[in-house]
PDB file of C-alpha atoms and ligand atoms in Angstrom:
ATOM      1  CA  MET A 732       6.878   6.093 -47.988  1.00  0.00           C
ATOM      2  CA  TYR A 733       6.312   6.119 -44.248  1.00  0.00           C
ATOM      3  CA  LYS A 734       9.006   8.799 -43.917  1.00  0.00           C
ATOM      4  CA  ASP A 735       6.503  11.175 -45.562  1.00  0.00           C
ATOM      5  CA  PHE A 736       4.559  11.166 -42.303  1.00  0.00           C
ATOM      6  CA  LEU A 737       7.519  12.398 -40.238  1.00  0.00           C
ATOM      7  CA  ASP A 738       8.712  15.924 -39.474  1.00  0.00           C
ATOM      8  CA  ILE A 739      12.235  15.601 -38.111  1.00  0.00           C
ATOM      9  CA  LYS A 740      13.295  18.607 -36.040  1.00  0.00           C
ATOM     10  CA  PRO A 741      16.399  20.221 -37.623  1.00  0.00           C
ATOM     11  CA  GLU A 742      18.706  19.713 -34.624  1.00  0.00           C
ATOM     12  CA  VAL A 743      17.682  16.049 -34.485  1.00  0.00           C
ATOM     13  CA  ALA A 744      18.301  15.601 -38.218  1.00  0.00           C
ATOM     14  CA  LYS A 745      21.702  17.230 -37.804  1.00  0.00           C
ATOM     15  CA  ALA A 746      22.600  14.947 -34.880  1.00  0.00           C
ATOM     16  CA  MET A 747      21.656  11.926 -36.999  1.00  0.00           C
ATOM     17  CA  GLU A 748      23.886  13.118 -39.823  1.00  0.00           C
ATOM     18  CA  GLU A 749      26.787  13.702 -37.473  1.00  0.00           C
ATOM     19  CA  GLY A 750      26.407  10.367 -35.729  1.00  0.00           C
ATOM     20  CA  ILE A 751      25.403  11.849 -32.378  1.00  0.00           C
ATOM     21  CA  PRO A 752      23.155   9.317 -30.604  1.00  0.00           C
ATOM     22  CA  VAL A 753      19.484  10.291 -30.553  1.00  0.00           C
ATOM     23  CA  ILE A 754      17.153   9.220 -27.748  1.00  0.00           C
ATOM     24  CA  ALA A 755      13.380   9.198 -28.190  1.00  0.00           C
ATOM     25  CA  LEU A 756      11.023  10.441 -25.454  1.00  0.00           C
ATOM     26  CA  GLU A 757       7.257   9.946 -25.292  1.00  0.00           C
ATOM     27  CA  SER A 758       4.419  12.452 -25.001  1.00  0.00           C
ATOM     28  CA  THR A 759       1.636  10.496 -23.276  1.00  0.00           C
ATOM     29  CA  ILE A 760       3.501  11.153 -20.052  1.00  0.00           C
ATOM     30  CA  ILE A 761       3.143  14.875 -20.900  1.00  0.00           C
ATOM     31  CA  SER A 762      -0.487  14.936 -22.029  1.00  0.00           C
ATOM     32  CA  HIS A 763      -2.016  12.197 -19.879  1.00  0.00           C
ATOM     33  CA  GLY A 764       0.547  11.125 -17.288  1.00  0.00           C
ATOM     34  CA  MET A 765       1.375  14.258 -15.292  1.00  0.00           C
ATOM     35  CA  PRO A 766      -0.443  17.464 -14.350  1.00  0.00           C
ATOM     36  CA  TYR A 767       0.491  20.880 -15.744  1.00  0.00           C
ATOM     37  CA  PRO A 768       3.003  22.533 -15.290  1.00  0.00           C
ATOM     38  CA  LYS A 769       5.097  19.658 -13.837  1.00  0.00           C
ATOM     39  CA  ASN A 770       4.658  17.791 -17.122  1.00  0.00           C
ATOM     40  CA  VAL A 771       6.354  20.572 -19.114  1.00  0.00           C
ATOM     41  CA  GLU A 772       9.097  21.129 -16.527  1.00  0.00           C
ATOM     42  CA  THR A 773       9.850  17.408 -16.444  1.00  0.00           C
ATOM     43  CA  ALA A 774       9.827  16.972 -20.223  1.00  0.00           C
ATOM     44  CA  LEU A 775      12.325  19.817 -20.642  1.00  0.00           C
ATOM     45  CA  ALA A 776      14.491  18.702 -17.704  1.00  0.00           C
ATOM     46  CA  VAL A 777      14.736  15.192 -19.174  1.00  0.00           C
ATOM     47  CA  GLU A 778      15.866  16.649 -22.498  1.00  0.00           C
ATOM     48  CA  ASP A 779      18.502  18.619 -20.612  1.00  0.00           C
ATOM     49  CA  VAL A 780      19.928  15.552 -18.859  1.00  0.00           C
ATOM     50  CA  ILE A 781      20.276  13.829 -22.241  1.00  0.00           C
ATOM     51  CA  ARG A 782      21.931  16.830 -23.899  1.00  0.00           C
ATOM     52  CA  LYS A 783      24.418  17.268 -21.049  1.00  0.00           C
ATOM     53  CA  ALA A 784      25.410  13.609 -21.408  1.00  0.00           C
ATOM     54  CA  GLY A 785      26.321  14.135 -25.062  1.00  0.00           C
ATOM     55  CA  ALA A 786      23.219  12.725 -26.755  1.00  0.00           C
ATOM     56  CA  MET A 787      20.276  14.363 -28.542  1.00  0.00           C
ATOM     57  CA  PRO A 788      16.704  14.082 -27.208  1.00  0.00           C
ATOM     58  CA  ALA A 789      13.748  13.749 -29.588  1.00  0.00           C
ATOM     59  CA  THR A 790      10.397  14.061 -27.835  1.00  0.00           C
ATOM     60  CA  ILE A 791       7.815  12.456 -30.094  1.00  0.00           C
ATOM     61  CA  GLY A 792       4.217  13.552 -30.561  1.00  0.00           C
ATOM     62  CA  ILE A 793       1.619  14.179 -33.265  1.00  0.00           C
ATOM     63  CA  ILE A 794       0.438  17.678 -34.191  1.00  0.00           C
ATOM     64  CA  ASP A 795      -2.043  18.359 -36.995  1.00  0.00           C
ATOM     65  CA  GLY A 796      -1.584  14.830 -38.227  1.00  0.00           C
ATOM     66  CA  ARG A 797       2.212  15.117 -38.540  1.00  0.00           C
ATOM     67  CA  ILE A 798       4.504  12.843 -36.526  1.00  0.00           C
ATOM     68  CA  LYS A 799       7.008  15.159 -34.870  1.00  0.00           C
ATOM     69  CA  ILE A 800      10.419  13.586 -34.274  1.00  0.00           C
ATOM     70  CA  GLY A 801      11.538  16.176 -31.753  1.00  0.00           C
ATOM     71  CA  LEU A 802       9.128  18.725 -30.309  1.00  0.00           C
ATOM     72  CA  THR A 803      10.125  22.358 -29.773  1.00  0.00           C
ATOM     73  CA  GLU A 804       9.568  23.932 -26.345  1.00  0.00           C
ATOM     74  CA  GLU A 805       6.405  25.582 -27.669  1.00  0.00           C
ATOM     75  CA  GLU A 806       5.165  22.241 -28.959  1.00  0.00           C
ATOM     76  CA  VAL A 807       5.845  20.568 -25.595  1.00  0.00           C
ATOM     77  CA  GLU A 808       3.782  23.340 -23.968  1.00  0.00           C
ATOM     78  CA  TYR A 809       1.062  22.712 -26.558  1.00  0.00           C
ATOM     79  CA  MET A 810       0.983  18.961 -25.900  1.00  0.00           C
ATOM     80  CA  ALA A 811       0.732  19.695 -22.176  1.00  0.00           C
ATOM     81  CA  THR A 812      -2.204  22.081 -22.442  1.00  0.00           C
ATOM     82  CA  ALA A 813      -4.168  21.370 -25.641  1.00  0.00           C
ATOM     83  CA  LYS A 814      -7.564  19.722 -25.372  1.00  0.00           C
ATOM     84  CA  ASN A 815      -8.425  16.650 -27.467  1.00  0.00           C
ATOM     85  CA  VAL A 816      -4.933  15.209 -27.584  1.00  0.00           C
ATOM     86  CA  LEU A 817      -5.572  11.558 -28.357  1.00  0.00           C
ATOM     87  CA  LYS A 818      -3.570   8.879 -26.536  1.00  0.00           C
ATOM     88  CA  VAL A 819      -1.900   7.122 -29.450  1.00  0.00           C
ATOM     89  CA  SER A 820      -0.802   3.485 -29.544  1.00  0.00           C
ATOM     90  CA  ARG A 821      -0.461   1.390 -32.731  1.00  0.00           C
ATOM     91  CA  ARG A 822      -4.136   1.245 -33.603  1.00  0.00           C
ATOM     92  CA  ASP A 823      -4.675   5.004 -33.225  1.00  0.00           C
ATOM     93  CA  PHE A 824      -2.166   6.186 -35.860  1.00  0.00           C
ATOM     94  CA  PRO A 825      -4.396   5.791 -38.932  1.00  0.00           C
ATOM     95  CA  LEU A 826      -7.203   7.746 -37.233  1.00  0.00           C
ATOM     96  CA  VAL A 827      -5.192  10.633 -35.835  1.00  0.00           C
ATOM     97  CA  ILE A 828      -3.053  11.036 -38.969  1.00  0.00           C
ATOM     98  CA  SER A 829      -5.892  10.824 -41.487  1.00  0.00           C
ATOM     99  CA  GLN A 830      -7.969  13.292 -39.484  1.00  0.00           C
ATOM    100  CA  LYS A 831      -5.016  15.640 -39.024  1.00  0.00           C
ATOM    101  CA  GLY A 832      -5.470  15.520 -35.267  1.00  0.00           C
ATOM    102  CA  ASP A 833      -3.156  15.850 -32.276  1.00  0.00           C
ATOM    103  CA  GLY A 834      -1.825  12.796 -30.509  1.00  0.00           C
ATOM    104  CA  ALA A 835       0.349  11.945 -27.534  1.00  0.00           C
ATOM    105  CA  THR A 836       2.319   8.799 -28.211  1.00  0.00           C
ATOM    106  CA  THR A 837       2.413   6.010 -25.623  1.00  0.00           C
ATOM    107  CA  VAL A 838       5.387   3.696 -25.231  1.00  0.00           C
ATOM    108  CA  ALA A 839       3.987   1.602 -28.104  1.00  0.00           C
ATOM    109  CA  GLY A 840       3.289   4.676 -30.237  1.00  0.00           C
ATOM    110  CA  THR A 841       6.688   6.211 -29.534  1.00  0.00           C
ATOM    111  CA  MET A 842       8.473   2.958 -30.389  1.00  0.00           C
ATOM    112  CA  ILE A 843       6.729   2.896 -33.770  1.00  0.00           C
ATOM    113  CA  ALA A 844       7.624   6.504 -34.578  1.00  0.00           C
ATOM    114  CA  ALA A 845      11.196   6.150 -33.290  1.00  0.00           C
ATOM    115  CA  ASN A 846      11.680   3.059 -35.424  1.00  0.00           C
ATOM    116  CA  MET A 847      10.379   4.897 -38.513  1.00  0.00           C
ATOM    117  CA  ALA A 848      12.946   7.623 -37.839  1.00  0.00           C
ATOM    118  CA  GLY A 849      15.793   5.161 -37.246  1.00  0.00           C
ATOM    119  CA  ILE A 850      16.100   5.874 -33.505  1.00  0.00           C
ATOM    120  CA  ARG A 851      17.174   2.845 -31.477  1.00  0.00           C
ATOM    121  CA  LEU A 852      16.827   4.038 -27.882  1.00  0.00           C
ATOM    122  CA  PHE A 853      13.855   5.408 -25.986  1.00  0.00           C
ATOM    123  CA  VAL A 854      13.729   6.647 -22.399  1.00  0.00           C
ATOM    124  CA  THR A 855      10.482   6.771 -20.428  1.00  0.00           C
ATOM    125  CA  GLY A 856       9.111   6.381 -16.893  1.00  0.00           C
ATOM    126  CA  GLY A 857       6.955   3.306 -16.873  1.00  0.00           C
ATOM    127  CA  ILE A 858       5.623   0.944 -19.506  1.00  0.00           C
ATOM    128  CA  GLY A 859       2.147  -0.512 -19.648  1.00  0.00           C
ATOM    129  CA  GLY A 860       1.791  -4.206 -18.917  1.00  0.00           C
ATOM    130  CA  VAL A 861      -0.528  -6.983 -17.914  1.00  0.00           C
ATOM    131  CA  HIS A 862      -3.169  -5.527 -15.591  1.00  0.00           C
ATOM    132  CA  ARG A 863      -4.222  -7.197 -12.381  1.00  0.00           C
ATOM    133  CA  GLY A 864      -7.214  -9.358 -13.221  1.00  0.00           C
ATOM    134  CA  ALA A 865      -6.253  -9.545 -16.916  1.00  0.00           C
ATOM    135  CA  GLY A 866      -7.407 -13.169 -16.932  1.00  0.00           C
ATOM    136  CA  GLU A 867     -10.942 -11.820 -16.959  1.00  0.00           C
ATOM    137  CA  SER A 868     -10.578  -8.306 -18.365  1.00  0.00           C
ATOM    138  CA  HIS A 869      -8.010  -9.160 -21.066  1.00  0.00           C
ATOM    139  CA  ASP A 870      -6.385  -5.812 -20.260  1.00  0.00           C
ATOM    140  CA  ILE A 871      -2.848  -6.153 -21.567  1.00  0.00           C
ATOM    141  CA  SER A 872      -1.110  -2.995 -22.754  1.00  0.00           C
ATOM    142  CA  ALA A 873      -0.277  -2.590 -26.428  1.00  0.00           C
ATOM    143  CA  ASP A 874       3.204  -1.652 -25.159  1.00  0.00           C
ATOM    144  CA  LEU A 875       3.981  -5.335 -24.659  1.00  0.00           C
ATOM    145  CA  GLU A 876       2.895  -6.265 -28.192  1.00  0.00           C
ATOM    146  CA  GLU A 877       5.110  -3.499 -29.517  1.00  0.00           C
ATOM    147  CA  LEU A 878       8.106  -4.717 -27.533  1.00  0.00           C
ATOM    148  CA  LYS A 879       7.565  -8.038 -29.224  1.00  0.00           C
ATOM    149  CA  MET A 880       7.864  -6.690 -32.762  1.00  0.00           C
ATOM    150  CA  THR A 881       9.608  -3.326 -32.908  1.00  0.00           C
ATOM    151  CA  ASP A 882      13.389  -2.924 -32.726  1.00  0.00           C
ATOM    152  CA  VAL A 883      13.707  -0.221 -30.077  1.00  0.00           C
ATOM    153  CA  THR A 884      15.294  -0.453 -26.626  1.00  0.00           C
ATOM    154  CA  VAL A 885      13.099   1.008 -23.901  1.00  0.00           C
ATOM    155  CA  ILE A 886      14.641   2.287 -20.680  1.00  0.00           C
ATOM    156  CA  CYS A 887      12.108   2.465 -17.845  1.00  0.00           C
ATOM    157  CA  ALA A 888      11.885   2.173 -14.055  1.00  0.00           C
ATOM    158  CA  GLY A 889      10.217  -1.204 -14.144  1.00  0.00           C
ATOM    159  CA  VAL A 890       6.547  -1.941 -13.848  1.00  0.00           C
ATOM    160  CA  LYS A 891       4.106  -0.188 -11.531  1.00  0.00           C
ATOM    161  CA  SER A 892       2.236  -2.351  -9.142  1.00  0.00           C
ATOM    162  CA  ILE A 893      -1.053  -1.062 -10.575  1.00  0.00           C
ATOM    163  CA  LEU A 894      -0.084  -3.900 -12.917  1.00  0.00           C
ATOM    164  CA  ASP A 895       0.451  -7.598 -12.423  1.00  0.00           C
ATOM    165  CA  ILE A 896       4.260  -7.560 -12.255  1.00  0.00           C
ATOM    166  CA  PRO A 897       4.957 -11.315 -12.491  1.00  0.00           C
ATOM    167  CA  GLY A 898       2.298 -11.590 -15.205  1.00  0.00           C
ATOM    168  CA  THR A 899       4.035  -8.852 -17.183  1.00  0.00           C
ATOM    169  CA  LEU A 900       7.420 -10.553 -16.798  1.00  0.00           C
ATOM    170  CA  GLU A 901       5.947 -13.853 -18.017  1.00  0.00           C
ATOM    171  CA  TYR A 902       4.430 -12.114 -21.014  1.00  0.00           C
ATOM    172  CA  LEU A 903       7.767 -10.528 -21.945  1.00  0.00           C
ATOM    173  CA  GLU A 904       9.450 -13.905 -21.695  1.00  0.00           C
ATOM    174  CA  THR A 905       6.895 -15.453 -24.053  1.00  0.00           C
ATOM    175  CA  ALA A 906       7.301 -12.491 -26.413  1.00  0.00           C
ATOM    176  CA  GLY A 907      11.056 -13.048 -26.584  1.00  0.00           C
ATOM    177  CA  VAL A 908      11.987  -9.659 -25.164  1.00  0.00           C
ATOM    178  CA  PRO A 909      15.319  -9.433 -23.314  1.00  0.00           C
ATOM    179  CA  VAL A 910      14.643  -7.836 -19.913  1.00  0.00           C
ATOM    180  CA  ILE A 911      17.683  -6.320 -18.235  1.00  0.00           C
ATOM    181  CA  THR A 912      17.707  -4.976 -14.698  1.00  0.00           C
ATOM    182  CA  TYR A 913      20.309  -2.276 -14.319  1.00  0.00           C
ATOM    183  CA  GLY A 914      22.483  -2.555 -11.223  1.00  0.00           C
ATOM    184  CA  ALA A 915      20.115  -4.528  -8.998  1.00  0.00           C
ATOM    185  CA  ASP A 916      19.131  -8.108  -8.148  1.00  0.00           C
ATOM    186  CA  GLU A 917      15.429  -7.422  -8.025  1.00  0.00           C
ATOM    187  CA  PHE A 918      13.230  -6.162 -10.853  1.00  0.00           C
ATOM    188  CA  PRO A 919      12.059  -2.650  -9.861  1.00  0.00           C
ATOM    189  CA  ALA A 920       8.440  -1.597  -9.329  1.00  0.00           C
ATOM    190  CA  PHE A 921       8.582   1.988 -10.601  1.00  0.00           C
ATOM    191  CA  TYR A 922       7.932   3.939  -7.368  1.00  0.00           C
ATOM    192  CA  SER A 923       9.838   1.298  -5.426  1.00  0.00           C
ATOM    193  CA  ARG A 924      13.285  -0.214  -5.957  1.00  0.00           C
ATOM    194  CA  ARG A 925      11.992  -3.659  -5.123  1.00  0.00           C
ATOM    195  CA  SER A 926       9.111  -5.725  -6.447  1.00  0.00           C
ATOM    196  CA  GLY A 927       9.715  -9.072  -4.772  1.00  0.00           C
ATOM    197  CA  HIS A 928      10.664 -10.524  -8.176  1.00  0.00           C
ATOM    198  CA  ALA A 929      14.240 -11.528  -8.943  1.00  0.00           C
ATOM    199  CA  ALA A 930      16.005  -9.918 -11.871  1.00  0.00           C
ATOM    200  CA  GLU A 931      16.777 -12.757 -14.246  1.00  0.00           C
ATOM    201  CA  CYS A 932      19.361 -10.703 -16.072  1.00  0.00           C
ATOM    202  CA  ARG A 933      21.274  -8.136 -14.069  1.00  0.00           C
ATOM    203  CA  MET A 934      23.733  -5.870 -15.878  1.00  0.00           C
ATOM    204  CA  ASP A 935      25.779  -3.087 -14.297  1.00  0.00           C
ATOM    205  CA  ASP A 936      27.696  -1.737 -17.264  1.00  0.00           C
ATOM    206  CA  PRO A 937      26.102   0.490 -19.946  1.00  0.00           C
ATOM    207  CA  ALA A 938      28.725  -0.696 -22.455  1.00  0.00           C
ATOM    208  CA  ALA A 939      27.682  -4.317 -21.903  1.00  0.00           C
ATOM    209  CA  ILE A 940      24.030  -3.365 -22.424  1.00  0.00           C
ATOM    210  CA  ALA A 941      24.981  -1.579 -25.653  1.00  0.00           C
ATOM    211  CA  ALA A 942      26.839  -4.728 -26.772  1.00  0.00           C
ATOM    212  CA  LEU A 943      23.750  -6.839 -26.091  1.00  0.00           C
ATOM    213  CA  ILE A 944      21.593  -4.484 -28.181  1.00  0.00           C
ATOM    214  CA  ASN A 945      24.110  -4.498 -31.042  1.00  0.00           C
ATOM    215  CA  THR A 946      24.261  -8.287 -30.954  1.00  0.00           C
ATOM    216  CA  LYS A 947      20.486  -8.650 -31.070  1.00  0.00           C
ATOM    217  CA  GLU A 948      20.304  -6.327 -34.067  1.00  0.00           C
ATOM    218  CA  LYS A 949      23.168  -8.034 -35.917  1.00  0.00           C
ATOM    219  CA  MET A 950      21.480 -11.390 -35.417  1.00  0.00           C
ATOM    220  CA  GLY A 951      18.316 -10.003 -36.981  1.00  0.00           C
ATOM    221  CA  LEU A 952      16.180 -10.900 -33.969  1.00  0.00           C
ATOM    222  CA  LYS A 953      13.078  -8.737 -34.189  1.00  0.00           C
ATOM    223  CA  GLY A 954      11.628  -6.894 -31.230  1.00  0.00           C
ATOM    224  CA  GLY A 955      12.605  -4.569 -28.448  1.00  0.00           C
ATOM    225  CA  VAL A 956      14.815  -4.765 -25.396  1.00  0.00           C
ATOM    226  CA  LEU A 957      13.616  -3.623 -21.991  1.00  0.00           C
ATOM    227  CA  VAL A 958      16.038  -2.058 -19.517  1.00  0.00           C
ATOM    228  CA  ALA A 959      14.608  -1.551 -16.022  1.00  0.00           C
ATOM    229  CA  VAL A 960      16.398   0.941 -13.793  1.00  0.00           C
ATOM    230  CA  PRO A 961      15.556   1.130 -10.081  1.00  0.00           C
ATOM    231  CA  LEU A 962      15.034   4.725  -8.987  1.00  0.00           C
ATOM    232  CA  PRO A 963      17.520   6.213  -6.483  1.00  0.00           C
ATOM    233  CA  GLU A 964      16.980   5.053  -2.910  1.00  0.00           C
ATOM    234  CA  GLU A 965      16.317   8.550  -1.578  1.00  0.00           C
ATOM    235  CA  ASP A 966      13.454   9.023  -4.043  1.00  0.00           C
ATOM    236  CA  GLU A 967      11.607   5.742  -3.597  1.00  0.00           C
ATOM    237  CA  ILE A 968       8.302   5.004  -1.912  1.00  0.00           C
ATOM    238  CA  PRO A 969       8.432   1.580  -0.246  1.00  0.00           C
ATOM    239  CA  PHE A 970       6.477  -1.172  -2.010  1.00  0.00           C
ATOM    240  CA  GLU A 971       4.186  -1.954   0.949  1.00  0.00           C
ATOM    241  CA  GLN A 972       3.201   1.703   1.264  1.00  0.00           C
ATOM    242  CA  MET A 973       2.437   2.008  -2.452  1.00  0.00           C
ATOM    243  CA  ASP A 974       0.490  -1.226  -2.496  1.00  0.00           C
ATOM    244  CA  VAL A 975      -2.175   0.131  -0.117  1.00  0.00           C
ATOM    245  CA  VAL A 976      -2.647   3.241  -2.246  1.00  0.00           C
ATOM    246  CA  ILE A 977      -2.787   1.264  -5.473  1.00  0.00           C
ATOM    247  CA  ARG A 978      -5.431  -1.105  -4.124  1.00  0.00           C
ATOM    248  CA  GLU A 979      -7.592   1.901  -3.235  1.00  0.00           C
ATOM    249  CA  ALA A 980      -7.110   3.477  -6.701  1.00  0.00           C
ATOM    250  CA  LEU A 981      -7.954   0.169  -8.399  1.00  0.00           C
ATOM    251  CA  LYS A 982     -11.141  -0.108  -6.329  1.00  0.00           C
ATOM    252  CA  GLU A 983     -12.250   3.381  -7.380  1.00  0.00           C
ATOM    253  CA  CYS A 984     -11.438   2.585 -11.001  1.00  0.00           C
ATOM    254  CA  GLU A 985     -13.768  -0.381 -10.878  1.00  0.00           C
ATOM    255  CA  GLU A 986     -16.529   1.489  -9.021  1.00  0.00           C
ATOM    256  CA  GLN A 987     -16.461   4.261 -11.599  1.00  0.00           C
ATOM    257  CA  HIS A 988     -16.467   1.827 -14.527  1.00  0.00           C
ATOM    258  CA  ILE A 989     -13.323   3.280 -16.078  1.00  0.00           C
ATOM    259  CA  THR A 990     -12.278   1.153 -19.058  1.00  0.00           C
ATOM    260  CA  GLY A 991      -9.781   0.867 -21.924  1.00  0.00           C
ATOM    261  CA  LYS A 992      -7.132   3.501 -22.449  1.00  0.00           C
ATOM    262  CA  ARG A 993      -8.556   5.706 -19.667  1.00  0.00           C
ATOM    263  CA  ILE A 994      -7.523   3.244 -16.961  1.00  0.00           C
ATOM    264  CA  THR A 995      -3.811   4.060 -16.717  1.00  0.00           C
ATOM    265  CA  PRO A 996      -4.234   7.892 -16.667  1.00  0.00           C
ATOM    266  CA  PHE A 997      -7.016   7.514 -14.074  1.00  0.00           C
ATOM    267  CA  LEU A 998      -4.882   5.329 -11.813  1.00  0.00           C
ATOM    268  CA  LEU A 999      -1.855   7.626 -12.099  1.00  0.00           C
ATOM    269  CA  SER A1000      -3.908  10.656 -11.175  1.00  0.00           C
ATOM    270  CA  ARG A1001      -5.623   8.926  -8.230  1.00  0.00           C
ATOM    271  CA  VAL A1002      -2.329   7.552  -6.925  1.00  0.00           C
ATOM    272  CA  LYS A1003      -0.911  11.060  -7.049  1.00  0.00           C
ATOM    273  CA  ASP A1004      -3.811  12.478  -5.006  1.00  0.00           C
ATOM    274  CA  LEU A1005      -3.802   9.602  -2.525  1.00  0.00           C
ATOM    275  CA  THR A1006      -0.064  10.087  -1.889  1.00  0.00           C
ATOM    276  CA  GLU A1007      -0.496  13.875  -1.715  1.00  0.00           C
ATOM    277  CA  GLY A1008       1.814  14.337  -4.665  1.00  0.00           C
ATOM    278  CA  LYS A1009       4.600  12.084  -3.389  1.00  0.00           C
ATOM    279  CA  SER A1010       4.108   9.643  -6.255  1.00  0.00           C
ATOM    280  CA  LEU A1011       4.467  12.476  -8.761  1.00  0.00           C
ATOM    281  CA  GLU A1012       7.759  13.575  -7.201  1.00  0.00           C
ATOM    282  CA  ALA A1013       9.059  10.000  -7.375  1.00  0.00           C
ATOM    283  CA  ASN A1014       7.844   9.762 -10.980  1.00  0.00           C
ATOM    284  CA  ILE A1015       9.794  12.887 -11.960  1.00  0.00           C
ATOM    285  CA  LYS A1016      12.979  11.716 -10.237  1.00  0.00           C
ATOM    286  CA  LEU A1017      12.869   8.308 -11.839  1.00  0.00           C
ATOM    287  CA  VAL A1018      12.454   9.667 -15.357  1.00  0.00           C
ATOM    288  CA  LEU A1019      15.484  11.917 -14.867  1.00  0.00           C
ATOM    289  CA  ASN A1020      17.453   8.958 -13.563  1.00  0.00           C
ATOM    290  CA  ASN A1021      16.408   6.826 -16.532  1.00  0.00           C
ATOM    291  CA  ALA A1022      17.522   9.583 -18.891  1.00  0.00           C
ATOM    292  CA  ALA A1023      21.030   9.512 -17.412  1.00  0.00           C
ATOM    293  CA  VAL A1024      21.268   5.726 -17.783  1.00  0.00           C
ATOM    294  CA  GLY A1025      19.786   5.884 -21.285  1.00  0.00           C
ATOM    295  CA  ALA A1026      22.351   8.451 -22.354  1.00  0.00           C
ATOM    296  CA  ALA A1027      25.170   6.303 -20.951  1.00  0.00           C
ATOM    297  CA  ILE A1028      23.961   3.354 -23.045  1.00  0.00           C
ATOM    298  CA  ALA A1029      23.483   5.595 -26.093  1.00  0.00           C
ATOM    299  CA  VAL A1030      27.050   6.869 -26.172  1.00  0.00           C
ATOM    300  CA  ASN A1031      28.230   3.226 -26.053  1.00  0.00           C
ATOM    301  CA  LEU A1032      26.016   2.043 -28.918  1.00  0.00           C
TER     302      LEU A1032
HETATM  303  N1  PSU B1337       3.054   4.748 -16.781  1.00  0.00           N
HETATM  304  C1  PSU B1337       3.378   5.914 -16.191  1.00  0.00           C
HETATM  305  N2  PSU B1337       3.138   7.062 -16.838  1.00  0.00           N
HETATM  306  C2  PSU B1337       2.581   7.077 -18.077  1.00  0.00           C
HETATM  307  C3  PSU B1337       2.254   5.833 -18.706  1.00  0.00           C
HETATM  308  C4  PSU B1337       2.511   4.694 -18.021  1.00  0.00           C
HETATM  309  O1  PSU B1337       3.869   5.926 -15.086  1.00  0.00           O
HETATM  310  O2  PSU B1337       2.374   8.159 -18.632  1.00  0.00           O
HETATM  311  C5  PSU B1337       1.687   5.836 -20.103  1.00  0.00           C
HETATM  312  C6  PSU B1337       2.761   5.409 -21.110  1.00  0.00           C
HETATM  313  O3  PSU B1337       2.653   6.219 -22.255  1.00  0.00           O
HETATM  314  C7  PSU B1337       2.364   3.993 -21.449  1.00  0.00           C
HETATM  315  C8  PSU B1337       0.876   4.064 -21.342  1.00  0.00           C
HETATM  316  O4  PSU B1337       2.777   3.582 -22.738  1.00  0.00           O
HETATM  317  O5  PSU B1337       0.641   4.888 -20.217  1.00  0.00           O
HETATM  318  C9  PSU B1337       0.229   2.717 -21.182  1.00  0.00           C
HETATM  319  O6  PSU B1337      -1.147   2.854 -21.311  1.00  0.00           O
HETATM  320  P1  PSU B1337      -2.079   1.557 -21.337  1.00  0.00           P
HETATM  321  O7  PSU B1337      -1.913   0.941 -19.989  1.00  0.00           O
HETATM  322  O8  PSU B1337      -3.456   2.085 -21.576  1.00  0.00           O
HETATM  323  O9  PSU B1337      -1.550   0.694 -22.431  1.00  0.00           O
HETATM  324 MN1   MN B1338      -5.228  -1.306 -21.277  1.00  0.00          MN
END
């Protein structure tokens, strides 16, 4: 039984029993997406936002080959500081579990674990997508494949422009994934509220989003739902400003021959340095904002 691979934290198990909505959170953002100690502070602050809104957070990660559905504060600290924490998407589970290793779950990895635990909602910052130049490199995140097949709703701040945003939207359309933009007419670009791409499906009411998710599940339509939430205006970095920085980071990535799963962490870290930490501040604010929206959907589900 796949449940044998899970360790469900007692307070999460209790919430499930009592019908309190549980929201999954990922750990790649902790281990590979943000520097210490901001990663720990953010992870715990996000959990707090969810708790205060009447839902239960479950930060997901892998320790000693066990899939943790809900990390303790000590375990969050461990994920943030331990060496050799593998970045885990679908293909990495058999390796990290059979070798009893440590793993930080990506959006794809967290969706898989959440689904095994029966969790329907997952809040994060940004998802992976189709990379610029994917026509040649074939670099398309496993997150998109997971959205195609796994029944979890992912709440994010849109797609970073280190990626090909229209390409990612096309891919999601082909994959049959409903993409909802929360409270805006333009699909958001993570650090920026605007991307230049119209939101095909705008929804302003968390209850209506919950109804859409329930309907999809009742109809037996496999796959995820993506909810994109523009970050608050006061926290955003304008698209044009970010674009310059991202082009520079992408150039360095190519010059240094960074490939595969190292690309996204490299770009995030370079963007942070090139913006003198401004991108990190925006990243923190947007995750907190997503948590509030996620919790509002959760209590309506
Ligand atoms: N975007 C961020 N921060 C992150 C990630 C993306 O702003 O930490 C992480 C997520 O875990 C996402 C993963 O699932 O990067 C995508 O990696 P890749 O592009 O290698 O598929
Ligand atoms: Mn990739």
